[in-house]
Short mmCIF file of C-alpha atoms in Angstrom, two decimals:
data_model
loop_
_atom_site.label_atom_id
_atom_site.label_comp_id
_atom_site.label_asym_id
_atom_site.label_seq_id
_atom_site.Cartn_x
_atom_site.Cartn_y
_atom_site.Cartn_z
CA UNK I 1 66.52 125.74 102.30
CA UNK I 2 63.43 126.14 104.39
CA UNK I 3 61.21 128.90 103.13
CA UNK I 4 58.46 129.31 105.68
CA UNK I 5 57.02 125.83 106.20
CA UNK I 6 58.18 124.43 102.86
CA UNK I 7 61.60 123.00 102.01
CA UNK I 8 63.36 123.98 98.81
CA UNK I 9 65.93 121.19 98.60
CA UNK I 10 66.57 121.72 94.89
CA UNK I 11 67.39 125.39 95.11
CA UNK I 12 70.98 124.55 96.02
CA UNK I 13 71.53 123.26 92.47
CA UNK I 14 70.65 126.54 90.82
CA UNK I 15 73.47 128.18 88.95
CA UNK I 16 74.30 131.82 89.60
CA UNK I 17 76.90 133.96 87.91
CA UNK I 18 80.01 134.71 89.90
CA UNK I 19 82.55 137.52 89.35
CA UNK I 20 79.73 139.96 88.65
CA UNK I 21 79.15 141.25 85.15
CA UNK I 22 82.22 139.47 83.78
CA UNK I 23 80.93 136.15 85.05
CA UNK I 24 77.53 136.92 83.61
CA UNK I 25 78.92 137.66 80.17
CA UNK I 26 81.18 134.59 80.25
CA UNK I 27 78.41 132.35 81.61
CA UNK I 28 80.73 131.68 84.53
CA UNK I 29 78.74 130.26 87.45
CA UNK I 30 79.73 128.65 90.74
CA UNK I 31 79.95 125.28 88.97
CA UNK I 32 82.96 126.09 86.74
CA UNK I 33 84.44 128.01 89.65
CA UNK I 34 84.37 124.83 91.74
CA UNK I 35 85.80 122.92 88.76
CA UNK I 36 88.74 125.32 88.77
CA UNK I 37 89.09 124.90 92.53
CA UNK I 38 88.98 121.10 92.09
CA UNK I 39 91.65 121.25 89.39
CA UNK I 40 93.81 123.51 91.57
CA UNK I 41 93.38 121.18 94.56
CA UNK I 42 94.37 118.13 92.50
CA UNK I 43 97.37 119.89 90.96
CA UNK I 44 98.44 121.41 94.30
CA UNK I 45 98.17 118.01 95.94
CA UNK I 46 100.56 116.51 93.40
CA UNK I 47 102.93 119.47 93.05
CA UNK I 48 103.22 120.21 96.78
CA UNK I 49 103.23 116.52 97.67
CA UNK I 50 105.99 115.70 95.20
CA UNK I 51 108.08 118.81 95.87
CA UNK I 52 110.53 116.98 98.23
CA UNK I 53 110.95 114.23 95.56
CA UNK I 54 112.54 112.21 98.34
CA UNK I 55 113.54 108.58 97.94
CA UNK I 56 112.14 108.04 101.45
CA UNK I 57 108.85 109.95 101.18
CA UNK I 58 107.03 112.01 103.79
CA UNK I 59 103.32 111.72 104.51
CA UNK I 60 102.05 114.01 101.74
CA UNK I 61 104.44 112.58 99.16
CA UNK I 62 103.40 109.06 100.19
CA UNK I 63 99.75 110.03 99.73
CA UNK I 64 100.47 111.46 96.26
CA UNK I 65 102.42 108.37 95.28
CA UNK I 66 99.71 106.07 96.62
CA UNK I 67 97.11 107.92 94.53
CA UNK I 68 99.36 107.59 91.48
CA UNK I 69 99.91 103.87 92.10
CA UNK I 70 96.23 103.26 92.80
CA UNK I 71 95.06 104.69 89.48
CA UNK I 72 98.03 103.30 87.57
CA UNK I 73 97.34 99.80 88.86
CA UNK I 74 93.64 100.21 88.13
CA UNK I 75 94.34 101.26 84.54
CA UNK I 76 97.00 98.65 83.81
CA UNK I 77 95.26 95.77 85.62
CA UNK I 78 91.91 96.46 83.98
CA UNK I 79 92.87 97.63 80.50
CA UNK I 80 96.11 95.67 80.17
CA UNK I 81 99.55 96.93 79.08
CA UNK I 82 97.82 99.47 76.84
CA UNK I 83 96.35 100.97 80.02
CA UNK I 84 99.57 102.94 80.52
CA UNK I 85 98.59 105.19 77.62
CA UNK I 86 95.18 105.89 79.16
CA UNK I 87 96.48 106.30 82.70
CA UNK I 88 96.69 110.15 82.64
CA UNK I 89 93.14 110.31 81.28
CA UNK I 90 91.75 107.94 83.94
CA UNK I 91 93.73 109.77 86.64
CA UNK I 92 92.34 113.14 85.53
CA UNK I 93 88.82 111.74 85.36
CA UNK I 94 88.95 110.06 88.77
CA UNK I 95 90.44 112.99 90.66
CA UNK I 96 88.34 115.60 88.87
CA UNK I 97 85.20 113.75 89.95
CA UNK I 98 86.53 112.91 93.43
CA UNK I 99 87.57 116.50 94.11
CA UNK I 100 84.21 117.72 92.75
CA UNK I 101 82.30 115.34 95.00
CA UNK I 102 84.30 116.19 98.11
CA UNK I 103 84.44 119.94 97.54
CA UNK I 104 80.66 119.86 97.22
CA UNK I 105 80.46 118.60 100.81
CA UNK I 106 82.01 121.80 102.19
CA UNK I 107 79.61 124.44 103.51
CA UNK I 108 78.75 127.22 101.03
CA UNK I 109 80.27 125.13 98.28
CA UNK I 110 78.79 123.54 95.17
CA UNK I 111 79.00 120.01 93.78
CA UNK I 112 79.36 120.33 90.01
CA UNK I 113 78.91 116.54 89.73
CA UNK I 114 75.30 117.05 90.81
CA UNK I 115 74.54 118.47 87.35
CA UNK I 116 73.52 115.99 84.69
CA UNK I 117 75.01 118.23 82.00
CA UNK I 118 78.45 117.84 83.56
CA UNK I 119 78.22 114.11 84.23
CA UNK I 120 76.73 113.49 80.79
CA UNK I 121 79.54 115.46 79.17
CA UNK I 122 82.08 113.38 81.06
CA UNK I 123 80.29 110.15 80.19
CA UNK I 124 80.00 111.12 76.51
CA UNK I 125 83.69 111.96 76.47
CA UNK I 126 84.48 108.44 77.77
CA UNK I 127 81.97 106.91 75.35
CA UNK I 128 83.41 108.73 72.33
CA UNK I 129 86.96 107.89 73.39
CA UNK I 130 86.10 104.19 73.66
CA UNK I 131 84.48 104.25 70.19
CA UNK I 132 87.46 106.04 68.60
CA UNK I 133 89.93 103.63 70.23
CA UNK I 134 87.77 100.64 69.18
CA UNK I 135 87.68 101.81 65.56
CA UNK I 136 91.41 102.54 65.61
CA UNK I 137 92.45 99.23 67.17
CA UNK I 138 89.79 96.85 65.84
CA UNK I 139 88.70 98.56 62.65
CA UNK I 140 85.51 97.15 61.16
CA UNK I 141 85.65 94.22 63.59
CA UNK I 142 84.29 96.62 66.19
CA UNK I 143 80.82 96.30 64.64
CA UNK I 144 81.02 92.51 64.93
CA UNK I 145 80.61 92.89 68.70
CA UNK I 146 76.97 93.84 68.16
CA UNK I 147 76.30 90.26 67.05
CA UNK I 148 77.26 87.91 69.92
CA UNK I 149 79.59 85.12 68.79
CA UNK I 150 77.89 81.74 68.41
CA UNK I 151 74.38 83.16 68.39
CA UNK I 152 72.05 81.86 65.65
CA UNK I 153 71.96 84.18 62.66
CA UNK I 154 68.19 84.05 62.66
CA UNK I 155 68.23 85.97 65.95
CA UNK I 156 70.34 88.78 64.48
CA UNK I 157 67.40 91.15 63.87
CA UNK I 158 66.57 90.87 67.55
CA UNK I 159 70.05 90.66 69.09
CA UNK I 160 71.76 93.44 67.15
CA UNK I 161 69.27 96.18 68.16
CA UNK I 162 69.45 94.96 71.78
CA UNK I 163 73.25 95.05 71.73
CA UNK I 164 73.27 98.50 70.12
CA UNK I 165 70.79 99.75 72.69
CA UNK I 166 72.86 98.24 75.49
CA UNK I 167 75.98 99.92 74.06
CA UNK I 168 74.26 103.29 73.70
CA UNK I 169 72.93 103.10 77.24
CA UNK I 170 76.47 103.22 78.64
CA UNK I 171 76.86 107.00 78.78
CA UNK I 172 73.32 107.31 80.12
CA UNK I 173 73.89 104.90 83.00
CA UNK I 174 77.36 106.29 83.64
CA UNK I 175 76.15 109.88 83.89
CA UNK I 176 72.87 109.25 85.72
CA UNK I 177 74.56 107.06 88.34
CA UNK I 178 76.94 109.83 89.39
CA UNK I 179 74.39 112.62 89.03
CA UNK I 180 71.66 110.77 90.97
CA UNK I 181 73.97 109.81 93.81
CA UNK I 182 75.23 113.33 94.24
CA UNK I 183 71.78 114.91 93.99
CA UNK I 184 70.28 112.43 96.46
CA UNK I 185 73.01 113.07 99.01
CA UNK I 186 72.76 116.85 98.78
CA UNK I 187 68.95 116.83 98.85
CA UNK I 188 69.05 114.73 102.02
CA UNK I 189 71.56 117.11 103.58
CA UNK I 190 69.29 120.03 102.78
CA UNK I 191 66.16 118.24 103.99
CA UNK I 192 67.62 117.31 107.38
CA UNK I 193 69.22 120.72 107.81
CA UNK I 194 65.80 122.28 107.08
CA UNK I 195 64.20 119.93 109.63
CA UNK I 196 66.63 121.22 112.23
CA UNK I 197 65.72 124.84 111.51
CA UNK I 198 61.99 124.09 111.44
CA UNK I 199 62.12 122.10 114.70
CA UNK I 200 64.20 124.78 116.38
CA UNK I 201 61.31 127.16 115.81
CA UNK I 202 58.98 125.04 117.97
CA UNK I 203 60.37 126.15 121.33
CA UNK I 204 62.27 124.24 124.02
CA UNK I 205 61.24 120.73 123.02
CA UNK I 206 61.79 121.59 119.39
CA UNK I 207 65.36 122.60 120.23
CA UNK I 208 65.95 119.19 121.81
CA UNK I 209 64.36 117.24 118.95
CA UNK I 210 66.27 119.38 116.43
CA UNK I 211 69.48 117.63 117.55
CA UNK I 212 68.21 114.48 115.78
CA UNK I 213 68.52 115.77 112.20
CA UNK I 214 71.94 117.23 113.03
CA UNK I 215 73.11 113.79 114.15
CA UNK I 216 71.61 112.29 111.00
CA UNK I 217 73.40 114.89 108.89
CA UNK I 218 76.70 113.97 110.57
CA UNK I 219 76.07 110.32 109.70
CA UNK I 220 75.07 111.41 106.19
CA UNK I 221 78.36 113.25 105.86
CA UNK I 222 80.22 110.00 106.56
CA UNK I 223 78.01 108.25 104.03
CA UNK I 224 78.57 110.98 101.44
CA UNK I 225 82.33 110.75 101.92
CA UNK I 226 82.02 107.08 101.08
CA UNK I 227 79.63 107.68 98.18
CA UNK I 228 81.83 110.46 96.77
CA UNK I 229 84.87 108.18 96.61
CA UNK I 230 82.85 105.21 95.47
CA UNK I 231 81.18 107.06 92.60
CA UNK I 232 84.50 108.43 91.39
CA UNK I 233 85.90 104.92 91.54
CA UNK I 234 82.91 103.43 89.71
CA UNK I 235 83.17 106.07 86.98
CA UNK I 236 86.91 105.43 86.58
CA UNK I 237 86.69 101.63 86.67
CA UNK I 238 83.84 101.59 84.14
CA UNK I 239 85.93 103.86 81.91
CA UNK I 240 88.76 101.33 82.20
CA UNK I 241 86.41 98.46 81.37
CA UNK I 242 85.08 100.25 78.27
CA UNK I 243 88.64 101.00 77.18
CA UNK I 244 89.67 97.39 77.76
CA UNK I 245 86.91 96.27 75.42
CA UNK I 246 88.10 98.90 72.97
CA UNK I 247 91.75 97.77 72.92
CA UNK I 248 90.91 94.03 72.95
CA UNK I 249 91.65 92.44 69.57
CA UNK O 1 109.11 100.74 69.31
CA UNK O 2 105.80 100.04 67.53
CA UNK O 3 104.12 99.83 70.90
CA UNK O 4 105.56 103.20 71.93
CA UNK O 5 104.21 104.71 68.70
CA UNK O 6 100.82 103.16 69.43
CA UNK O 7 100.82 104.56 72.98
CA UNK O 8 101.75 107.95 71.59
CA UNK O 9 98.87 107.77 69.11
CA UNK O 10 96.46 106.73 71.84
CA UNK O 11 97.69 109.58 74.03
CA UNK O 12 97.14 111.99 71.17
CA UNK O 13 93.66 110.55 70.68
CA UNK O 14 92.98 111.17 74.38
CA UNK O 15 94.05 114.80 74.01
CA UNK O 16 91.90 115.15 70.93
CA UNK O 17 88.96 113.63 72.74
CA UNK O 18 89.32 115.93 75.70
CA UNK O 19 89.41 118.85 73.25
CA UNK O 20 86.37 117.54 71.42
CA UNK O 21 84.46 117.65 74.70
CA UNK O 22 84.17 121.36 74.00
CA UNK O 23 81.55 120.41 71.46
CA UNK O 24 79.50 118.51 74.00
CA UNK O 25 77.25 121.46 74.84
CA UNK O 26 75.82 121.08 71.35
CA UNK O 27 74.78 117.57 72.27
CA UNK O 28 73.19 118.84 75.43
CA UNK O 29 71.19 121.36 73.44
CA UNK O 30 69.40 118.61 71.56
CA UNK O 31 67.22 118.01 74.62
CA UNK O 32 65.44 121.31 75.11
CA UNK O 33 62.27 119.56 76.22
CA UNK O 34 63.98 118.04 79.21
CA UNK O 35 63.26 121.09 81.31
CA UNK O 36 61.51 120.08 84.51
CA UNK O 37 59.91 122.35 87.04
CA UNK O 38 61.96 122.34 90.22
CA UNK O 39 65.10 120.66 88.91
CA UNK O 40 67.59 123.35 87.96
CA UNK O 41 69.88 120.68 86.50
CA UNK O 42 67.37 119.95 83.75
CA UNK O 43 66.81 123.59 82.86
CA UNK O 44 68.79 123.48 79.64
CA UNK O 45 67.37 126.83 78.69
CA UNK O 46 69.54 128.34 81.41
CA UNK O 47 72.74 129.52 79.68
CA UNK O 48 74.77 128.69 82.79
CA UNK O 49 73.88 124.99 82.50
CA UNK O 50 75.48 124.83 79.07
CA UNK O 51 78.13 127.34 80.09
CA UNK O 52 79.37 125.05 82.85
CA UNK O 53 79.83 122.26 80.30
CA UNK O 54 81.92 124.50 78.06
CA UNK O 55 83.94 125.72 81.01
CA UNK O 56 84.14 122.16 82.33
CA UNK O 57 85.52 120.87 79.04
CA UNK O 58 88.16 123.58 79.01
CA UNK O 59 89.09 123.07 82.65
CA UNK O 60 89.20 119.30 82.18
CA UNK O 61 91.42 119.69 79.12
CA UNK O 62 93.83 122.01 80.96
CA UNK O 63 93.86 119.70 83.97
CA UNK O 64 94.51 116.70 81.71
CA UNK O 65 97.36 118.45 79.91
CA UNK O 66 98.98 119.67 83.13
CA UNK O 67 98.66 116.26 84.76
CA UNK O 68 99.81 114.22 81.76
CA UNK O 69 102.69 116.52 80.75
CA UNK O 70 103.94 117.79 84.09
CA UNK O 71 102.54 116.49 87.38
CA UNK O 72 102.29 112.76 86.66
CA UNK O 73 105.70 112.48 84.93
CA UNK O 74 107.14 114.13 88.04
CA UNK O 75 105.65 111.40 90.23
CA UNK O 76 106.78 108.74 87.76
CA UNK O 77 110.30 110.19 87.82
CA UNK O 78 110.47 109.94 91.62
CA UNK O 79 109.04 106.42 91.60
CA UNK O 80 111.46 105.23 88.90
CA UNK O 81 114.35 106.89 90.76
CA UNK O 82 113.32 105.02 93.88
CA UNK O 83 112.97 101.78 91.93
CA UNK O 84 116.40 102.35 90.44
CA UNK O 85 117.91 103.17 93.85
CA UNK O 86 116.38 100.07 95.38
CA UNK O 87 117.58 97.90 92.48
CA UNK O 88 121.09 99.39 92.69
CA UNK O 89 121.20 98.93 96.46
CA UNK O 90 119.88 95.40 96.09
CA UNK O 91 122.58 94.71 93.49
CA UNK O 92 125.25 96.05 95.85
CA UNK O 93 123.79 94.01 98.69
CA UNK O 94 123.76 90.89 96.47
CA UNK O 95 127.38 91.47 95.49
CA UNK O 96 128.35 92.03 99.14
CA UNK O 97 126.51 88.85 100.08
CA UNK O 98 128.30 86.92 97.33
CA UNK O 99 131.63 88.29 98.53
CA UNK O 100 130.72 87.44 102.14
CA UNK O 101 129.70 83.91 101.08
CA UNK O 102 132.99 83.51 99.25
CA UNK O 103 134.88 84.80 102.28
CA UNK O 104 133.01 82.36 104.51
CA UNK O 105 133.79 79.53 102.07
CA UNK O 106 137.47 80.58 102.04
CA UNK O 107 137.46 80.72 105.81
CA UNK O 108 135.94 77.24 106.02
CA UNK O 109 138.50 75.94 103.54
CA UNK O 110 141.37 77.58 105.46
CA UNK O 111 139.98 76.21 108.69
CA UNK O 112 139.68 72.74 107.21
CA UNK O 113 143.20 72.95 105.82
CA UNK O 114 144.57 74.24 109.13
CA UNK O 115 142.81 71.44 110.94
CA UNK O 116 144.27 68.88 108.53
CA UNK O 117 147.76 70.43 108.89
CA UNK O 118 147.42 70.49 112.66
CA UNK O 119 146.27 66.86 112.68
CA UNK O 120 149.20 65.91 110.44
CA UNK O 121 151.60 67.74 112.76
CA UNK O 122 150.06 66.08 115.79
CA UNK O 123 150.33 62.68 114.09
CA UNK O 124 153.95 63.42 113.15
CA UNK O 125 154.87 64.55 116.67
CA UNK O 126 153.08 61.56 118.18
CA UNK O 127 154.91 59.23 115.77
CA UNK O 128 158.23 60.87 116.57
CA UNK O 129 157.50 60.62 120.28
CA UNK O 130 156.51 57.01 119.85
CA UNK O 131 159.70 56.26 117.94
CA UNK O 132 161.80 58.12 120.51
CA UNK O 133 160.10 56.28 123.33
CA UNK O 134 160.64 52.99 121.53
CA UNK O 135 164.29 53.86 120.98
CA UNK O 136 164.70 54.83 124.62
CA UNK O 137 162.95 51.66 125.73
CA UNK O 138 165.21 49.62 123.48
CA UNK O 139 168.29 51.33 124.83
CA UNK O 140 167.10 50.90 128.38
CA UNK O 141 166.29 47.23 127.76
CA UNK O 142 169.76 46.72 126.30
CA UNK O 143 171.31 48.48 129.25
CA UNK O 144 169.20 46.49 131.67
CA UNK O 145 170.04 43.27 129.85
CA UNK O 146 173.76 44.11 130.18
CA UNK O 147 173.31 44.98 133.82
CA UNK O 148 171.34 41.79 134.42
CA UNK O 149 174.03 39.82 132.65
CA UNK O 150 176.69 41.48 134.80
CA UNK O 151 174.62 40.92 137.90
CA UNK O 152 174.07 37.29 137.03
CA UNK O 153 177.80 36.90 136.42
CA UNK O 154 178.51 38.52 139.75
CA UNK O 155 175.89 36.36 141.45
CA UNK O 156 177.36 33.25 139.84
CA UNK O 157 180.81 34.23 140.99
CA UNK O 158 179.52 34.98 144.49
CA UNK O 159 177.62 31.71 144.48
CA UNK O 160 180.68 29.86 143.32
CA UNK O 161 182.70 31.49 146.00
CA UNK O 162 179.98 30.81 148.55
CA UNK O 163 179.67 27.20 147.51
CA UNK O 164 183.41 26.87 147.61
CA UNK O 165 183.40 27.99 151.24
CA UNK O 166 180.49 25.72 152.23
CA UNK O 167 182.77 22.56 152.72
CA UNK O 168 185.26 24.54 154.71
CA UNK O 169 182.59 26.07 156.95
CA UNK O 170 180.82 22.74 157.25
CA UNK O 171 184.06 20.93 158.19
CA UNK O 172 184.94 23.59 160.79
CA UNK O 173 181.34 23.52 162.14
CA UNK O 174 181.39 19.70 162.29
CA UNK O 175 184.77 19.62 164.08
CA UNK O 176 183.52 22.21 166.56
CA UNK O 177 180.27 20.34 167.19
CA UNK O 178 182.08 16.98 167.65
CA UNK O 179 184.57 18.58 170.02
CA UNK O 180 181.92 20.30 172.10
CA UNK O 181 179.60 17.33 172.17
CA UNK O 182 182.15 14.58 172.79
CA UNK O 183 185.19 16.48 173.98
CA UNK O 184 187.18 14.52 171.43
CA UNK O 185 189.05 16.24 168.63
CA UNK O 186 187.99 14.42 165.50
CA UNK O 187 190.66 13.87 162.90
CA UNK O 188 190.56 16.57 160.29
CA UNK O 189 190.86 14.16 157.37
CA UNK O 190 187.99 12.08 158.61
CA UNK O 191 185.68 15.11 159.09
CA UNK O 192 186.72 16.54 155.73
CA UNK O 193 185.98 13.23 154.01
CA UNK O 194 182.56 12.90 155.69
CA UNK O 195 181.57 16.51 154.94
CA UNK O 196 182.80 16.03 151.38
CA UNK O 197 180.65 12.92 150.89
CA UNK O 198 177.59 14.61 152.48
CA UNK O 199 178.06 17.69 150.29
CA UNK O 200 178.45 15.58 147.22
CA UNK O 201 175.23 13.78 148.12
CA UNK O 202 173.46 17.19 148.22
CA UNK O 203 175.05 18.38 145.01
CA UNK O 204 177.25 21.03 146.63
#
């Protein structure tokens, strides 16, 4: 936040131990705490929503079923019939990220998706899964993808490193995209909130002008709601695309 | 069957992968030089940065297991129950529709048959009425013919009688006229002969 006349927009991403000494010894910060909250929210949404198990669903059950159908269709339409096996994984990934993004928008909360370590871990998990599935389904043919079909063999020394580099860049782009979007949104929130506080210190006219950043922050909240859903969707759909390539014969 | 085994294997691979994410902090440790002043996210020397990845992997794994083994099958169960209910109801509706169509077809057939029977009855009644009318007409004609014949006979008899009286009336009329006009009583034979010749000339 604003410290004197300077703005510390990155301080919000610092990790602090929670639960006192126990949290300190277990390296348990607000980030894993919000992960647990996100997991509880996702599970509660499904368990509470599906509790009536009615043939004619209520609003919450409809929402839970729509979420299920949305991810199921995404997985099956993108990956193919094999997508059914990956559906729980894609569902977990999408809602873990979505809940993380949205919980981070609450006051006094923390967006664990704004940490590159978390997004990189998620991206590497997807990357490793796609490699394992590729090797399992395609065997040695998997390596043939690094040499584009029909390309002159003379270009192999150039094309193969490019393809390998392109393949290895997947987890990097996947993780940085989510991380950067979340960081940018939260930094902007902090900046405009700090503007409000700084302007409010300028007297009567400052109080009036200080309304501007508040309005911008409200608009930013709408934008962040969109970005939060969009980034979760992009992460999930790219996961599906990588898995489709992995299961393709 | 083979596909189900493959799905099962893939699912197991997913579980294994989620578990292997626990090892990801080691990968993160390979970039100790990435520490940047001002960006807490890149401070990999901070044990909480790596700690959150370890915790995250565990939480993600638990979430994945709970979702894949409990929560999502629950949703799938409700959705398949609904699908089944809809299919069953649709089947019942289709059967009811088929039965209704058959009933309508039977009704149309019965209606057509009833119409044909009614038409046949009408035709029969009309034919019977026509025959009865024809018979009555024939009987009436015969009766009329008899009556006409009788009437003609009676007329002929009356005519004969009338014609037979004409000479007598004419003779009496002639005698009366002669007597009143001349005051002379004409001989009866003479008048009778003259009337007779005049009547014969007229075909009476």
